[in-house]
mmCIF file with all atom_site columns, C-alpha atoms in Angstrom:
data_model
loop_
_atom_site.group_PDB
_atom_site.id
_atom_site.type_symbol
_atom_site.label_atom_id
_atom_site.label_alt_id
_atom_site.label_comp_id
_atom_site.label_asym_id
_atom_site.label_entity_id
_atom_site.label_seq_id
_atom_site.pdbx_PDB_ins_code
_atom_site.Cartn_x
_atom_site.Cartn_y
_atom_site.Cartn_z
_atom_site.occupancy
_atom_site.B_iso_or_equiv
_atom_site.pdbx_formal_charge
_atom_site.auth_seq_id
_atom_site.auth_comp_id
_atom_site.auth_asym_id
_atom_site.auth_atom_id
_atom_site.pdbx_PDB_model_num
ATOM 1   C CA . UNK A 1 1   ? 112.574 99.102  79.715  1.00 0.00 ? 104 UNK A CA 1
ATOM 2   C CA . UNK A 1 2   ? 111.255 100.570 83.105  1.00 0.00 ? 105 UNK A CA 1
ATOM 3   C CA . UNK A 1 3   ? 108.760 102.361 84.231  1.00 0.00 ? 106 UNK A CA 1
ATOM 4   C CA . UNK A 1 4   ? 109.629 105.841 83.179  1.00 0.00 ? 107 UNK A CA 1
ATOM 5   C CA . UNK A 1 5   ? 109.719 104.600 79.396  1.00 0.00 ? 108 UNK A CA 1
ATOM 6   C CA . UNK A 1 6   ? 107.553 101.701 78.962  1.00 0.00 ? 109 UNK A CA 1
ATOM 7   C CA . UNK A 1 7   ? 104.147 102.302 78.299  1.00 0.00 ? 110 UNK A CA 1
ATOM 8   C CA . UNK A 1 8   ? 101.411 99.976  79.885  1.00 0.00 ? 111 UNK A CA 1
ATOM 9   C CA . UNK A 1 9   ? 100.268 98.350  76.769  1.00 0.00 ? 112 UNK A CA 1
ATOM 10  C CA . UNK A 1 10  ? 103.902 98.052  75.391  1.00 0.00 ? 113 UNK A CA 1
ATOM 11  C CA . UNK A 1 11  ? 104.586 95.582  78.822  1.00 0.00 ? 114 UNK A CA 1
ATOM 12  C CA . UNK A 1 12  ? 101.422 93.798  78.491  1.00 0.00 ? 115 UNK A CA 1
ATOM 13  C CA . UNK A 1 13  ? 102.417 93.299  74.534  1.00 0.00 ? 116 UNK A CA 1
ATOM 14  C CA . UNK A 1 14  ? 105.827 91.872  75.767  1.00 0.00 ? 117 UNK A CA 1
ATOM 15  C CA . UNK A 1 15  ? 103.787 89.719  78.374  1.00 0.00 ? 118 UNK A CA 1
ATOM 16  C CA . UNK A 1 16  ? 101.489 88.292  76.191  1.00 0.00 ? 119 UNK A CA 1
ATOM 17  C CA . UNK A 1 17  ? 104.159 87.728  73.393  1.00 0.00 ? 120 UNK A CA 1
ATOM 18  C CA . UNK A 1 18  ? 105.995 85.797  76.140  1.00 0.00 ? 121 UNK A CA 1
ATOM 19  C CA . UNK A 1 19  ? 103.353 83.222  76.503  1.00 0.00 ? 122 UNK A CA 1
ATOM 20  C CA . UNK A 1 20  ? 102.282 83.342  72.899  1.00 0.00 ? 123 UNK A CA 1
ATOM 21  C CA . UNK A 1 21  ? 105.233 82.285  71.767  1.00 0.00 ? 124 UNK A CA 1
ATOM 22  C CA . UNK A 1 22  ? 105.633 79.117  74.346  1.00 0.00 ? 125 UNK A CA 1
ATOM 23  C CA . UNK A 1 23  ? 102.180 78.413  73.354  1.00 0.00 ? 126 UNK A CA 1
ATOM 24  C CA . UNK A 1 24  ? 101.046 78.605  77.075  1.00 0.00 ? 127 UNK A CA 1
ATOM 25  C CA . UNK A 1 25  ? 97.729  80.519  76.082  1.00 0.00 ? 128 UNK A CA 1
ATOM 26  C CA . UNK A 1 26  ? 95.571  77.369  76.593  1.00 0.00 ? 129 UNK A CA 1
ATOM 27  C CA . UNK A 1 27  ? 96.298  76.855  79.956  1.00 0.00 ? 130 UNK A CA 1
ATOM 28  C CA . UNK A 1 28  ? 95.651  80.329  81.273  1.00 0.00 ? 131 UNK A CA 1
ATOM 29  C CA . UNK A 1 29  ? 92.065  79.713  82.411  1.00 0.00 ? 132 UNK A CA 1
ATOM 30  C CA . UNK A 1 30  ? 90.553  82.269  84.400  1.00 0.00 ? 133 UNK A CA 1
ATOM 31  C CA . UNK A 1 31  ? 90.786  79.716  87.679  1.00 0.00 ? 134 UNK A CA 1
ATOM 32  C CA . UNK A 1 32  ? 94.299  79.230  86.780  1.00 0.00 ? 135 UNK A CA 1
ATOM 33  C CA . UNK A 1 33  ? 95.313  83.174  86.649  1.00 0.00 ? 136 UNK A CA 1
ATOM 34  C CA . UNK A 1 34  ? 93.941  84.271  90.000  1.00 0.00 ? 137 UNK A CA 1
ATOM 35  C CA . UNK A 1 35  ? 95.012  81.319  91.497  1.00 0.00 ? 138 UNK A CA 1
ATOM 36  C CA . UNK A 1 36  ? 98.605  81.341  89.965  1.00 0.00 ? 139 UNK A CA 1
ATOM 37  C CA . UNK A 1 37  ? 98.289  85.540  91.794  1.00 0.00 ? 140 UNK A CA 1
ATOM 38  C CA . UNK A 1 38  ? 97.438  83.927  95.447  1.00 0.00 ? 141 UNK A CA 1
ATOM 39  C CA . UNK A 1 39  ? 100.300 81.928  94.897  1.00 0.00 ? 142 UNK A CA 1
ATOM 40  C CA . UNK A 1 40  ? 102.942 84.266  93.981  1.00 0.00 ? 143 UNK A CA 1
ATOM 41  C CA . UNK A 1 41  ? 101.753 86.704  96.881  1.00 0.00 ? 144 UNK A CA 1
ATOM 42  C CA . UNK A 1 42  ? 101.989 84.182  99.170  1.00 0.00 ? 145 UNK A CA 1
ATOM 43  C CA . UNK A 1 43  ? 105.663 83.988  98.245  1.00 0.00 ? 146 UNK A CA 1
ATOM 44  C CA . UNK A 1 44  ? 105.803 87.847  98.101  1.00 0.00 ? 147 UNK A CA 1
ATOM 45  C CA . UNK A 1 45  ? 104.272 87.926  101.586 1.00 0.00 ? 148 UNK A CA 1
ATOM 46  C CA . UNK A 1 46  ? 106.943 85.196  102.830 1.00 0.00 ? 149 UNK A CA 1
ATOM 47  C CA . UNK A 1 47  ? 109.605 88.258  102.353 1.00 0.00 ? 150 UNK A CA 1
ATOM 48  C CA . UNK A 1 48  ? 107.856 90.035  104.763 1.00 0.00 ? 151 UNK A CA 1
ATOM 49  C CA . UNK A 1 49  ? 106.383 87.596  107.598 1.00 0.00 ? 152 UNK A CA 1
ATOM 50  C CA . UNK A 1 50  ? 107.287 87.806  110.896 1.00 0.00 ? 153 UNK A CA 1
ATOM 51  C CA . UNK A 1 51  ? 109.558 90.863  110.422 1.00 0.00 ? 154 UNK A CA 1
ATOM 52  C CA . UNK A 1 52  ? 109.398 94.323  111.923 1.00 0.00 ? 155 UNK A CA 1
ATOM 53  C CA . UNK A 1 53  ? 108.963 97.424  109.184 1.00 0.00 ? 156 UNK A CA 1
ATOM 54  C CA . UNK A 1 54  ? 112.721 97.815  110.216 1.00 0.00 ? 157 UNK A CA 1
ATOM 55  C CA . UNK A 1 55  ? 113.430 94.285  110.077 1.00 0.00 ? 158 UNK A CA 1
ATOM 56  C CA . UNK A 1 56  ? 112.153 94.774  106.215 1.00 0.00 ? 159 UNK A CA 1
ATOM 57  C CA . UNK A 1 57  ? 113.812 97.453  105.191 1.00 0.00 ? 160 UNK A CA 1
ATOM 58  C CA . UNK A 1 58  ? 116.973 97.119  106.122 1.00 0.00 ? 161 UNK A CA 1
ATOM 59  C CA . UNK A 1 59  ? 116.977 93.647  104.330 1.00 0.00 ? 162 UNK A CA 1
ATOM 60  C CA . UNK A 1 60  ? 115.672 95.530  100.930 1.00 0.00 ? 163 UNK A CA 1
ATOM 61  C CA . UNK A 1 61  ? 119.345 97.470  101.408 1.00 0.00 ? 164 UNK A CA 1
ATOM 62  C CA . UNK A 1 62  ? 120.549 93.696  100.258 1.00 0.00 ? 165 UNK A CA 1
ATOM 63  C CA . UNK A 1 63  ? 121.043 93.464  96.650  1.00 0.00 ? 166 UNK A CA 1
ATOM 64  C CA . UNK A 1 64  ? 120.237 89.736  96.654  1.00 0.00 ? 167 UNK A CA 1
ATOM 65  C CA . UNK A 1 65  ? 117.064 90.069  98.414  1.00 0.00 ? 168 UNK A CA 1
ATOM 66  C CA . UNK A 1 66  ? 115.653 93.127  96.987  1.00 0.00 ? 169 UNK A CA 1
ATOM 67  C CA . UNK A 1 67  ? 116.047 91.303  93.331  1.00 0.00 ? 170 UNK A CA 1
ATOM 68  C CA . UNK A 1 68  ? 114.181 87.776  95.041  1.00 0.00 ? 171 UNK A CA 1
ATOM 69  C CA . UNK A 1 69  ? 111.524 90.476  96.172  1.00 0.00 ? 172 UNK A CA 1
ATOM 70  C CA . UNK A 1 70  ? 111.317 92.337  93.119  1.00 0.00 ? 173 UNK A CA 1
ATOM 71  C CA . UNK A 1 71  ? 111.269 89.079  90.943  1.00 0.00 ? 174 UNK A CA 1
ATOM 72  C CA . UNK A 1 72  ? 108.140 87.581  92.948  1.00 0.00 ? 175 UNK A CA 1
ATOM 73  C CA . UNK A 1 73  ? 106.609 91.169  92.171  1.00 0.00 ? 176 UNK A CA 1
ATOM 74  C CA . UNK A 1 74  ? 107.200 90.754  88.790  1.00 0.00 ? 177 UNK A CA 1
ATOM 75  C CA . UNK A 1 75  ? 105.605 87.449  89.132  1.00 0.00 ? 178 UNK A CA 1
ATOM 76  C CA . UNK A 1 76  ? 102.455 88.986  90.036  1.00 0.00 ? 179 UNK A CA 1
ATOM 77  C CA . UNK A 1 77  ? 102.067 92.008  87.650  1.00 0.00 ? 180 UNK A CA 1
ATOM 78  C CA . UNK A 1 78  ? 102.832 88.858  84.581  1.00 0.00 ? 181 UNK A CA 1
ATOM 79  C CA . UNK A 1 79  ? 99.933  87.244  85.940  1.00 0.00 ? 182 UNK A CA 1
ATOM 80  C CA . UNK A 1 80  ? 97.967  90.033  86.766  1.00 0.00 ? 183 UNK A CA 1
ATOM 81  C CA . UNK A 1 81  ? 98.298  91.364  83.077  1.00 0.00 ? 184 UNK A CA 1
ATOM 82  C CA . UNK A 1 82  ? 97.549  88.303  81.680  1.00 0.00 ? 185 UNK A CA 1
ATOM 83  C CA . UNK A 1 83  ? 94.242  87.844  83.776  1.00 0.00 ? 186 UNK A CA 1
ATOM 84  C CA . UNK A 1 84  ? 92.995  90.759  82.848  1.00 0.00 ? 187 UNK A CA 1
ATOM 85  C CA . UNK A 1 85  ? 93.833  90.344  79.038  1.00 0.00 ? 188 UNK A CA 1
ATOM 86  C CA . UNK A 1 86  ? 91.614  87.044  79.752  1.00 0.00 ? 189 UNK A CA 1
ATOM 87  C CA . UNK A 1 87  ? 88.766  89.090  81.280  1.00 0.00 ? 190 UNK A CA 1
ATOM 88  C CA . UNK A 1 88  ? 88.989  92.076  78.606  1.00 0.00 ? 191 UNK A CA 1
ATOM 89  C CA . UNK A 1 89  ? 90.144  94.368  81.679  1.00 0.00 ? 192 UNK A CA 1
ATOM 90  C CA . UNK A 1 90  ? 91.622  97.713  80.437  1.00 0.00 ? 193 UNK A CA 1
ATOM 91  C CA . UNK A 1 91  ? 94.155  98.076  83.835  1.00 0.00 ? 194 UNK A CA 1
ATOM 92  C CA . UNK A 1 92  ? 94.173  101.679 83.100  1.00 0.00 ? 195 UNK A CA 1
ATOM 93  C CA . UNK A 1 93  ? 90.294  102.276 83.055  1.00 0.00 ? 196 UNK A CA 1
ATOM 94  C CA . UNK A 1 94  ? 89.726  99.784  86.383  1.00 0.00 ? 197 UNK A CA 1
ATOM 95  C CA . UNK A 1 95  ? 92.238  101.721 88.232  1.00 0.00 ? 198 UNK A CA 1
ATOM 96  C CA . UNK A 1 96  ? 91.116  105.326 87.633  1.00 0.00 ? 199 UNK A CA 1
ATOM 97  C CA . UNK A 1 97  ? 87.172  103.694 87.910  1.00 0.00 ? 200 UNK A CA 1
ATOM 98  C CA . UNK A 1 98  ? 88.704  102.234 91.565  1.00 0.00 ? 201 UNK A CA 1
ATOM 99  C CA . UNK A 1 99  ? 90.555  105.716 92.671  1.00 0.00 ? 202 UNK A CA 1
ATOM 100 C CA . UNK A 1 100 ? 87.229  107.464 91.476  1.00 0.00 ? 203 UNK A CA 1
ATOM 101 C CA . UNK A 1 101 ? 85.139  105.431 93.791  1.00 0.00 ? 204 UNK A CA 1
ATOM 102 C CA . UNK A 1 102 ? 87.775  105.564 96.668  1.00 0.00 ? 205 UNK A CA 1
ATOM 103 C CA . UNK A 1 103 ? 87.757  109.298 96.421  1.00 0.00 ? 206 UNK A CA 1
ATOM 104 C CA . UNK A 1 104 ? 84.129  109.346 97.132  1.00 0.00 ? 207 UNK A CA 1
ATOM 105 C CA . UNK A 1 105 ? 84.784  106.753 99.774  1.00 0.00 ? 208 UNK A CA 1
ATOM 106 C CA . UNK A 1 106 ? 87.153  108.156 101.644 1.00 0.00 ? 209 UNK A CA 1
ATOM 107 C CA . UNK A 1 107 ? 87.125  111.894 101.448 1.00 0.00 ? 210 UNK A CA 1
ATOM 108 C CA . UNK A 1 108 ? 90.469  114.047 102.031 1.00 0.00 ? 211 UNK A CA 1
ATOM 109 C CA . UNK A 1 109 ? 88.904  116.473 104.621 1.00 0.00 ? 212 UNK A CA 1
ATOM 110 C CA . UNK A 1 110 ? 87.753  112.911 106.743 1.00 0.00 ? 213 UNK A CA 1
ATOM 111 C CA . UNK A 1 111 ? 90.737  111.450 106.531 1.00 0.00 ? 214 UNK A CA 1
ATOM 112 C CA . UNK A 1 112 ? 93.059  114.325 107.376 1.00 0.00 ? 215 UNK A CA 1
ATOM 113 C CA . UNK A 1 113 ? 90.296  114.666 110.697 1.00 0.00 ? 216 UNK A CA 1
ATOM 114 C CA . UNK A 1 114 ? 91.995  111.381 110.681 1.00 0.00 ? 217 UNK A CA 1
ATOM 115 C CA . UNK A 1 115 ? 95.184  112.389 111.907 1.00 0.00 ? 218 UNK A CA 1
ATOM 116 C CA . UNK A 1 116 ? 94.291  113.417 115.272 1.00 0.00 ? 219 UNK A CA 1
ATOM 117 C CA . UNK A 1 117 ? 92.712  110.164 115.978 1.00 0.00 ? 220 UNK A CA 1
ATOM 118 C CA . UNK A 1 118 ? 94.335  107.392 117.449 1.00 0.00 ? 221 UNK A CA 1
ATOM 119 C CA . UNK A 1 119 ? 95.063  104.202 115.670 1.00 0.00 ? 222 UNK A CA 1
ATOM 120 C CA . UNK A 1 120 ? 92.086  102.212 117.267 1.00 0.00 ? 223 UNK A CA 1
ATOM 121 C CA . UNK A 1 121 ? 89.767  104.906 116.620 1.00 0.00 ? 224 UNK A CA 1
ATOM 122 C CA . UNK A 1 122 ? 90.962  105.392 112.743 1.00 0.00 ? 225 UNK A CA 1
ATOM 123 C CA . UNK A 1 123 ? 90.682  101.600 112.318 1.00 0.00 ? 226 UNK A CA 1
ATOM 124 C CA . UNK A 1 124 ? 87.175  102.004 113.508 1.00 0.00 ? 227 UNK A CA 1
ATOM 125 C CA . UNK A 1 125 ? 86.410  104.335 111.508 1.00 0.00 ? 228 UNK A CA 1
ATOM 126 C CA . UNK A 1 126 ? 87.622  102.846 108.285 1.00 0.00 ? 229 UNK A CA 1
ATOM 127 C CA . UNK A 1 127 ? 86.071  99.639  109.028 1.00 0.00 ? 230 UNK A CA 1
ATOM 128 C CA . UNK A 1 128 ? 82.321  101.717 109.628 1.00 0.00 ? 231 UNK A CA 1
ATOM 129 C CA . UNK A 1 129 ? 83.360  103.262 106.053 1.00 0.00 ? 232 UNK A CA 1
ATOM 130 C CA . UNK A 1 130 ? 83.511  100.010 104.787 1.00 0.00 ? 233 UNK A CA 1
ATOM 131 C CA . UNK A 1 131 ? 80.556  98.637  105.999 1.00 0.00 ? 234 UNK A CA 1
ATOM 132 C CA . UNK A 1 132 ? 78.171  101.164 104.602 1.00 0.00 ? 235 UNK A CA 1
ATOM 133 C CA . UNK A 1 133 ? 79.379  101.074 101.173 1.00 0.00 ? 236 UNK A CA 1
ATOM 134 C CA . UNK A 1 134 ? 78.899  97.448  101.196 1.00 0.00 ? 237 UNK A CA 1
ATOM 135 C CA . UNK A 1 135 ? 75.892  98.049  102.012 1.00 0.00 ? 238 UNK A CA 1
ATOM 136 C CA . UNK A 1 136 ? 75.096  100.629 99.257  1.00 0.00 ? 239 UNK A CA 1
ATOM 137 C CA . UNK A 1 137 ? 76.317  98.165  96.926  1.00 0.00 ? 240 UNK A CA 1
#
């Protein structure tokens, strides 16, 4: 299985199966889920503190801790799946519903202007974005 091969729904069947078959289905509340994600991105995000982009990648040329990284990943996208199978979430319909919205959010023409701004000035900018579609919603 990867990701060239495996459909979405054939790794959330293999997910699911996984806990159906341990019998773990009654303790994946809702609360329990998203909490259970926080978690295991807080020990994603431990890979990552306090190092420089360079810092990072050069570690991810380590077999060892590419695998660690890739396994807390992993961690994630189990709980994430199952989460969503608790909520009735098609992944496939949020995320093209999400890019849909962010195209109308953020334009291409306005953010290739964005190019020629400085970094203070984009992170303005994004931040004003933000802002006034909160407050259309």
């Amino acid at each position: 299985m990867n990701d060239q091969n495996t459909t979405i729904a054939e790794l959330r069947k293999e997910i699911l199966e996984f806990r159906d078959r341990r019998k773990w289905k009654k303790y994946n509340t809702v609360k329990d889920l998203a909490i259970s994600i926080v978690i295991e991105m807080g020990e994603l995000m431990e890979h990552f503190q306090w190092k420089s982009e360079a810092l990072i990648k050069n570690s991810l040329k380590k077999e060892e801790q590419k695998r660690e990284i890739q396994r807390e990943f992993a961690d994630v996208i189990n709980y994430l799946f199952t989460l969503s199978d608790e909520l009735g979430i098609d992944i496939v319909s949020a995320v093209k519903e999400k890019l849909a919205l962010q195209e109308q959010k953020f334009p291409i023409a306005k953010m290739l202007s964005w190019e020629k701004m400085k970094e203070e000035d984009v992170w303005s900018s994004y931040h004003e974005i933000r802002k006034q579609h909160r407050l259309k919603s």
